[in-house]
Structures are given as structure tokens and as C-alpha cells.
């Protein structure tokens, strides 16, 4: 049991990864924010009290988090991290793959006279536009944007069956 517990501590110890990321931070390739209390919260890796619901353990975590958040500079770390994440998202929004990534969007050609009988699905607006320009004549569709919007699909999560369903 002692070797298992020491193995858990090794797996749960973020210091080695933290040191690696700190060394690479100056390269400018990425931003790294470590949002944790360096002093720790004094909870064992496998602590869950009381055993069934863990309410004591979760309350201890929440209280320690609230105390840590009140320390000087901690809230600023969160704000800086959030600001950086928003800036990165704004940059990603300008890329051709954003619609596919953010919306689960794809295109199914419904334009009349489509010569592409085998594969009528494209993963991005740019690829679908290329298909329209290369495989169709202008008479097949009235407006390029309108054709894209008419053929645009958004992936939907299947509904979760309710427990009362037959």
C-alpha cells in the first residue's frame, strides 16, 4: 500500500512539468499560467470524506480556494489568463477552420447538377467554395454565399434518452 500511495504522489506532483514549462516560456511559443496555491491545500490524493458524497472534502477545497483567491496578485493572474485566452480565440475566429471547430459545421452540396456523386460533403467553407467554383457553372446557383448558406449543416449532439423513456 505504501508503494501505491507514493506512486500516486509522484503522478500527482506537477512540479516537474511546471519546471519544464517555465523553462520554455521565454521562447514565446506559448503562454503559461499556473493557477494554484503553491502551499497546497493539505488534502490527501485519495481523500473523499465522507466516503459516499465527499461533502467535507469538497467544502475544504472550496474554502481553501476562496482564501487563496483573496491573496495579492491571484485575481490578476486569472484576469491576465482570461485576457490572453480571449485574444487567442479572437485570432482563431479569423481562420477558415473556425466555423468547423466552433460550430461543428460542414457543407453538403445540394446545388442542382452536382457532378460529384460520391462525396457531397465538405468540412470547411473554403473547400466547399472551391467545389462550387470548380465543379459547377454559375447557372447552377444564383449567389455563391446563398448557395453556401443553403448547403451549410451544423452537427447536432444526439439527444440523451431520458430515464423515463420506454
mmCIF file of C-alpha atoms in Angstrom:
data_model
loop_
_atom_site.group_PDB
_atom_site.id
_atom_site.type_symbol
_atom_site.label_atom_id
_atom_site.label_comp_id
_atom_site.label_asym_id
_atom_site.label_seq_id
_atom_site.Cartn_x
_atom_site.Cartn_y
_atom_site.Cartn_z
ATOM 1 C CA UNK A 1 0.000 0.000 0.000
ATOM 2 C CA UNK A 2 2.875 2.388 0.743
ATOM 3 C CA UNK A 3 4.345 1.979 -2.748
ATOM 4 C CA UNK A 4 0.943 2.615 -4.326
ATOM 5 C CA UNK A 5 0.456 5.772 -2.286
ATOM 6 C CA UNK A 6 3.960 7.055 -3.143
ATOM 7 C CA UNK A 7 3.205 6.328 -6.803
ATOM 8 C CA UNK A 8 0.066 8.429 -6.561
ATOM 9 C CA UNK A 9 2.040 11.320 -5.112
ATOM 10 C CA UNK A 10 4.571 11.092 -7.934
ATOM 11 C CA UNK A 11 1.814 11.098 -10.558
ATOM 12 C CA UNK A 12 0.050 13.984 -8.861
ATOM 13 C CA UNK A 13 3.150 16.114 -8.368
ATOM 14 C CA UNK A 14 3.074 18.863 -11.008
ATOM 15 C CA UNK A 15 6.464 20.343 -10.127
ATOM 16 C CA UNK A 16 8.477 18.602 -12.871
ATOM 17 C CA UNK A 17 6.020 19.624 -15.594
ATOM 18 C CA UNK A 18 5.850 23.129 -14.120
ATOM 19 C CA UNK A 19 9.652 23.436 -14.297
ATOM 20 C CA UNK A 20 9.676 22.259 -17.923
ATOM 21 C CA UNK A 21 7.009 24.762 -18.903
ATOM 22 C CA UNK A 22 8.734 27.584 -17.045
ATOM 23 C CA UNK A 23 11.961 26.918 -18.965
ATOM 24 C CA UNK A 24 10.130 27.035 -22.295
ATOM 25 C CA UNK A 25 8.060 30.111 -21.542
ATOM 26 C CA UNK A 26 10.737 32.553 -22.700
ATOM 27 C CA UNK A 27 10.696 31.082 -26.214
ATOM 28 C CA UNK A 28 7.478 32.979 -26.930
ATOM 29 C CA UNK A 29 5.829 29.891 -28.427
ATOM 30 C CA UNK A 30 3.114 29.758 -25.788
ATOM 31 C CA UNK A 31 1.786 31.374 -22.657
ATOM 32 C CA UNK A 32 1.789 29.503 -19.389
ATOM 33 C CA UNK A 33 -0.276 30.320 -16.330
ATOM 34 C CA UNK A 34 -0.058 28.244 -13.181
ATOM 35 C CA UNK A 35 -3.173 28.891 -11.193
ATOM 36 C CA UNK A 36 -2.666 27.030 -7.968
ATOM 37 C CA UNK A 37 -1.719 27.648 -4.377
ATOM 38 C CA UNK A 38 1.954 26.750 -4.087
ATOM 39 C CA UNK A 39 1.447 25.989 -0.388
ATOM 40 C CA UNK A 40 -1.202 23.393 -1.247
ATOM 41 C CA UNK A 41 -4.481 22.712 0.490
ATOM 42 C CA UNK A 42 -3.431 19.799 2.675
ATOM 43 C CA UNK A 43 -5.758 17.210 1.187
ATOM 44 C CA UNK A 44 -4.553 13.681 0.561
ATOM 45 C CA UNK A 45 -4.622 12.466 -3.065
ATOM 46 C CA UNK A 46 -7.301 9.880 -2.325
ATOM 47 C CA UNK A 47 -9.232 11.856 0.291
ATOM 48 C CA UNK A 48 -13.005 11.816 -0.123
ATOM 49 C CA UNK A 49 -14.888 12.350 3.139
ATOM 50 C CA UNK A 50 -17.470 11.199 3.917
ATOM 51 C CA UNK A 51 -16.838 8.313 1.602
ATOM 52 C CA UNK A 52 -20.097 8.344 -0.381
ATOM 53 C CA UNK A 53 -20.580 12.053 -1.083
ATOM 54 C CA UNK A 54 -17.288 13.778 -0.234
ATOM 55 C CA UNK A 55 -19.014 16.925 1.018
ATOM 56 C CA UNK A 56 -16.368 17.590 3.701
ATOM 57 C CA UNK A 57 -13.549 17.285 1.176
ATOM 58 C CA UNK A 58 -15.226 19.487 -1.438
ATOM 59 C CA UNK A 59 -16.092 22.128 1.174
ATOM 60 C CA UNK A 60 -12.456 22.114 2.343
ATOM 61 C CA UNK A 61 -11.338 22.625 -1.270
ATOM 62 C CA UNK A 62 -13.807 25.476 -1.823
ATOM 63 C CA UNK A 63 -12.812 27.254 1.398
ATOM 64 C CA UNK A 64 -9.097 26.949 0.616
ATOM 65 C CA UNK A 65 -9.739 28.258 -2.889
ATOM 66 C CA UNK A 66 -11.657 31.291 -1.550
ATOM 67 C CA UNK A 67 -8.786 32.093 0.840
ATOM 68 C CA UNK A 68 -6.180 31.707 -1.904
ATOM 69 C CA UNK A 69 -8.164 33.889 -4.311
ATOM 70 C CA UNK A 70 -8.040 36.770 -1.798
ATOM 71 C CA UNK A 71 -4.223 36.881 -1.851
ATOM 72 C CA UNK A 72 -2.498 39.746 -3.639
ATOM 73 C CA UNK A 73 -1.928 39.107 -7.339
ATOM 74 C CA UNK A 74 -4.015 35.938 -7.638
ATOM 75 C CA UNK A 75 -7.040 37.626 -9.186
ATOM 76 C CA UNK A 76 -4.700 39.449 -11.585
ATOM 77 C CA UNK A 77 -3.321 36.079 -12.740
ATOM 78 C CA UNK A 78 -6.849 34.939 -13.577
ATOM 79 C CA UNK A 79 -7.632 38.196 -15.392
ATOM 80 C CA UNK A 80 -4.406 38.049 -17.425
ATOM 81 C CA UNK A 81 -5.015 34.416 -18.326
ATOM 82 C CA UNK A 82 -8.613 35.156 -19.365
ATOM 83 C CA UNK A 83 -7.491 38.149 -21.429
ATOM 84 C CA UNK A 84 -4.901 36.025 -23.230
ATOM 85 C CA UNK A 85 -7.448 33.261 -23.915
ATOM 86 C CA UNK A 86 -9.920 35.777 -25.375
ATOM 87 C CA UNK A 87 -7.217 37.267 -27.604
ATOM 88 C CA UNK A 88 -6.254 33.806 -28.870
ATOM 89 C CA UNK A 89 -9.906 32.949 -29.543
ATOM 90 C CA UNK A 90 -10.341 36.186 -31.497
ATOM 91 C CA UNK A 91 -7.351 35.317 -33.662
ATOM 92 C CA UNK A 92 -8.696 31.783 -34.244
ATOM 93 C CA UNK A 93 -12.074 33.218 -35.271
ATOM 94 C CA UNK A 94 -10.422 34.722 -38.348
ATOM 95 C CA UNK A 95 -9.155 31.362 -39.610
ATOM 96 C CA UNK A 96 -11.062 29.322 -42.211
ATOM 97 C CA UNK A 97 -11.380 26.372 -39.819
ATOM 98 C CA UNK A 98 -13.174 28.370 -37.085
ATOM 99 C CA UNK A 99 -16.706 27.547 -38.272
ATOM 100 C CA UNK A 100 -15.883 23.853 -38.389
ATOM 101 C CA UNK A 101 -14.174 23.914 -34.985
ATOM 102 C CA UNK A 102 -16.580 26.135 -33.077
ATOM 103 C CA UNK A 103 -19.869 25.124 -34.655
ATOM 104 C CA UNK A 104 -19.292 21.589 -35.900
ATOM 105 C CA UNK A 105 -20.193 22.975 -39.308
ATOM 106 C CA UNK A 106 -19.876 21.179 -42.617
ATOM 107 C CA UNK A 107 -21.345 21.550 -46.108
ATOM 108 C CA UNK A 108 -23.446 19.139 -48.127
ATOM 109 C CA UNK A 109 -23.830 20.027 -51.770
ATOM 110 C CA UNK A 110 -27.492 20.496 -52.670
ATOM 111 C CA UNK A 111 -26.778 22.518 -55.757
ATOM 112 C CA UNK A 112 -28.528 21.142 -58.818
ATOM 113 C CA UNK A 113 -26.456 19.316 -61.399
ATOM 114 C CA UNK A 114 -23.729 18.430 -58.891
ATOM 115 C CA UNK A 115 -21.259 16.237 -60.774
ATOM 116 C CA UNK A 116 -19.754 14.931 -57.544
ATOM 117 C CA UNK A 117 -21.941 11.878 -56.935
ATOM 118 C CA UNK A 118 -19.654 10.079 -54.491
ATOM 119 C CA UNK A 119 -18.659 12.632 -51.898
ATOM 120 C CA UNK A 120 -21.039 15.513 -51.413
ATOM 121 C CA UNK A 121 -19.737 16.658 -48.041
ATOM 122 C CA UNK A 122 -17.015 19.229 -47.329
ATOM 123 C CA UNK A 123 -15.532 20.078 -43.955
ATOM 124 C CA UNK A 124 -14.928 23.776 -44.492
ATOM 125 C CA UNK A 125 -16.453 26.766 -46.237
ATOM 126 C CA UNK A 126 -13.259 27.283 -48.251
ATOM 127 C CA UNK A 127 -13.249 23.690 -49.545
ATOM 128 C CA UNK A 128 -16.932 23.893 -50.398
ATOM 129 C CA UNK A 129 -16.408 27.199 -52.200
ATOM 130 C CA UNK A 130 -13.627 25.578 -54.229
ATOM 131 C CA UNK A 131 -16.032 22.741 -55.107
ATOM 132 C CA UNK A 132 -18.696 25.229 -56.210
ATOM 133 C CA UNK A 133 -16.280 27.215 -58.358
ATOM 134 C CA UNK A 134 -14.567 24.181 -59.920
ATOM 135 C CA UNK A 135 -17.409 21.683 -60.276
ATOM 136 C CA UNK A 136 -20.395 23.920 -61.034
ATOM 137 C CA UNK A 137 -21.199 26.614 -63.517
ATOM 138 C CA UNK A 138 -22.581 29.929 -62.325
ATOM 139 C CA UNK A 139 -26.029 28.990 -63.656
ATOM 140 C CA UNK A 140 -26.240 26.125 -61.105
ATOM 141 C CA UNK A 141 -26.581 28.616 -58.262
ATOM 142 C CA UNK A 142 -27.683 32.224 -58.097
ATOM 143 C CA UNK A 143 -25.325 33.561 -55.434
ATOM 144 C CA UNK A 144 -22.183 31.918 -54.023
ATOM 145 C CA UNK A 145 -22.863 32.960 -50.419
ATOM 146 C CA UNK A 146 -26.532 31.958 -50.642
ATOM 147 C CA UNK A 147 -25.530 28.540 -52.003
ATOM 148 C CA UNK A 148 -23.056 28.097 -49.141
ATOM 149 C CA UNK A 149 -25.665 29.041 -46.544
ATOM 150 C CA UNK A 150 -28.273 26.745 -48.077
ATOM 151 C CA UNK A 151 -25.813 23.835 -48.048
ATOM 152 C CA UNK A 152 -24.412 24.562 -44.601
ATOM 153 C CA UNK A 153 -25.063 21.970 -41.891
ATOM 154 C CA UNK A 154 -24.325 22.170 -38.185
ATOM 155 C CA UNK A 155 -23.639 18.972 -36.335
ATOM 156 C CA UNK A 156 -26.093 18.394 -33.516
ATOM 157 C CA UNK A 157 -25.498 16.299 -30.452
ATOM 158 C CA UNK A 158 -27.919 13.395 -30.317
ATOM 159 C CA UNK A 159 -30.477 13.794 -27.547
ATOM 160 C CA UNK A 160 -29.774 11.962 -24.337
ATOM 161 C CA UNK A 161 -32.542 9.466 -23.688
ATOM 162 C CA UNK A 162 -34.401 10.272 -20.523
ATOM 163 C CA UNK A 163 -34.647 7.677 -17.808
ATOM 164 C CA UNK A 164 -38.425 7.660 -18.145
ATOM 165 C CA UNK A 165 -38.356 6.830 -21.864
ATOM 166 C CA UNK A 166 -39.561 3.345 -22.807
#
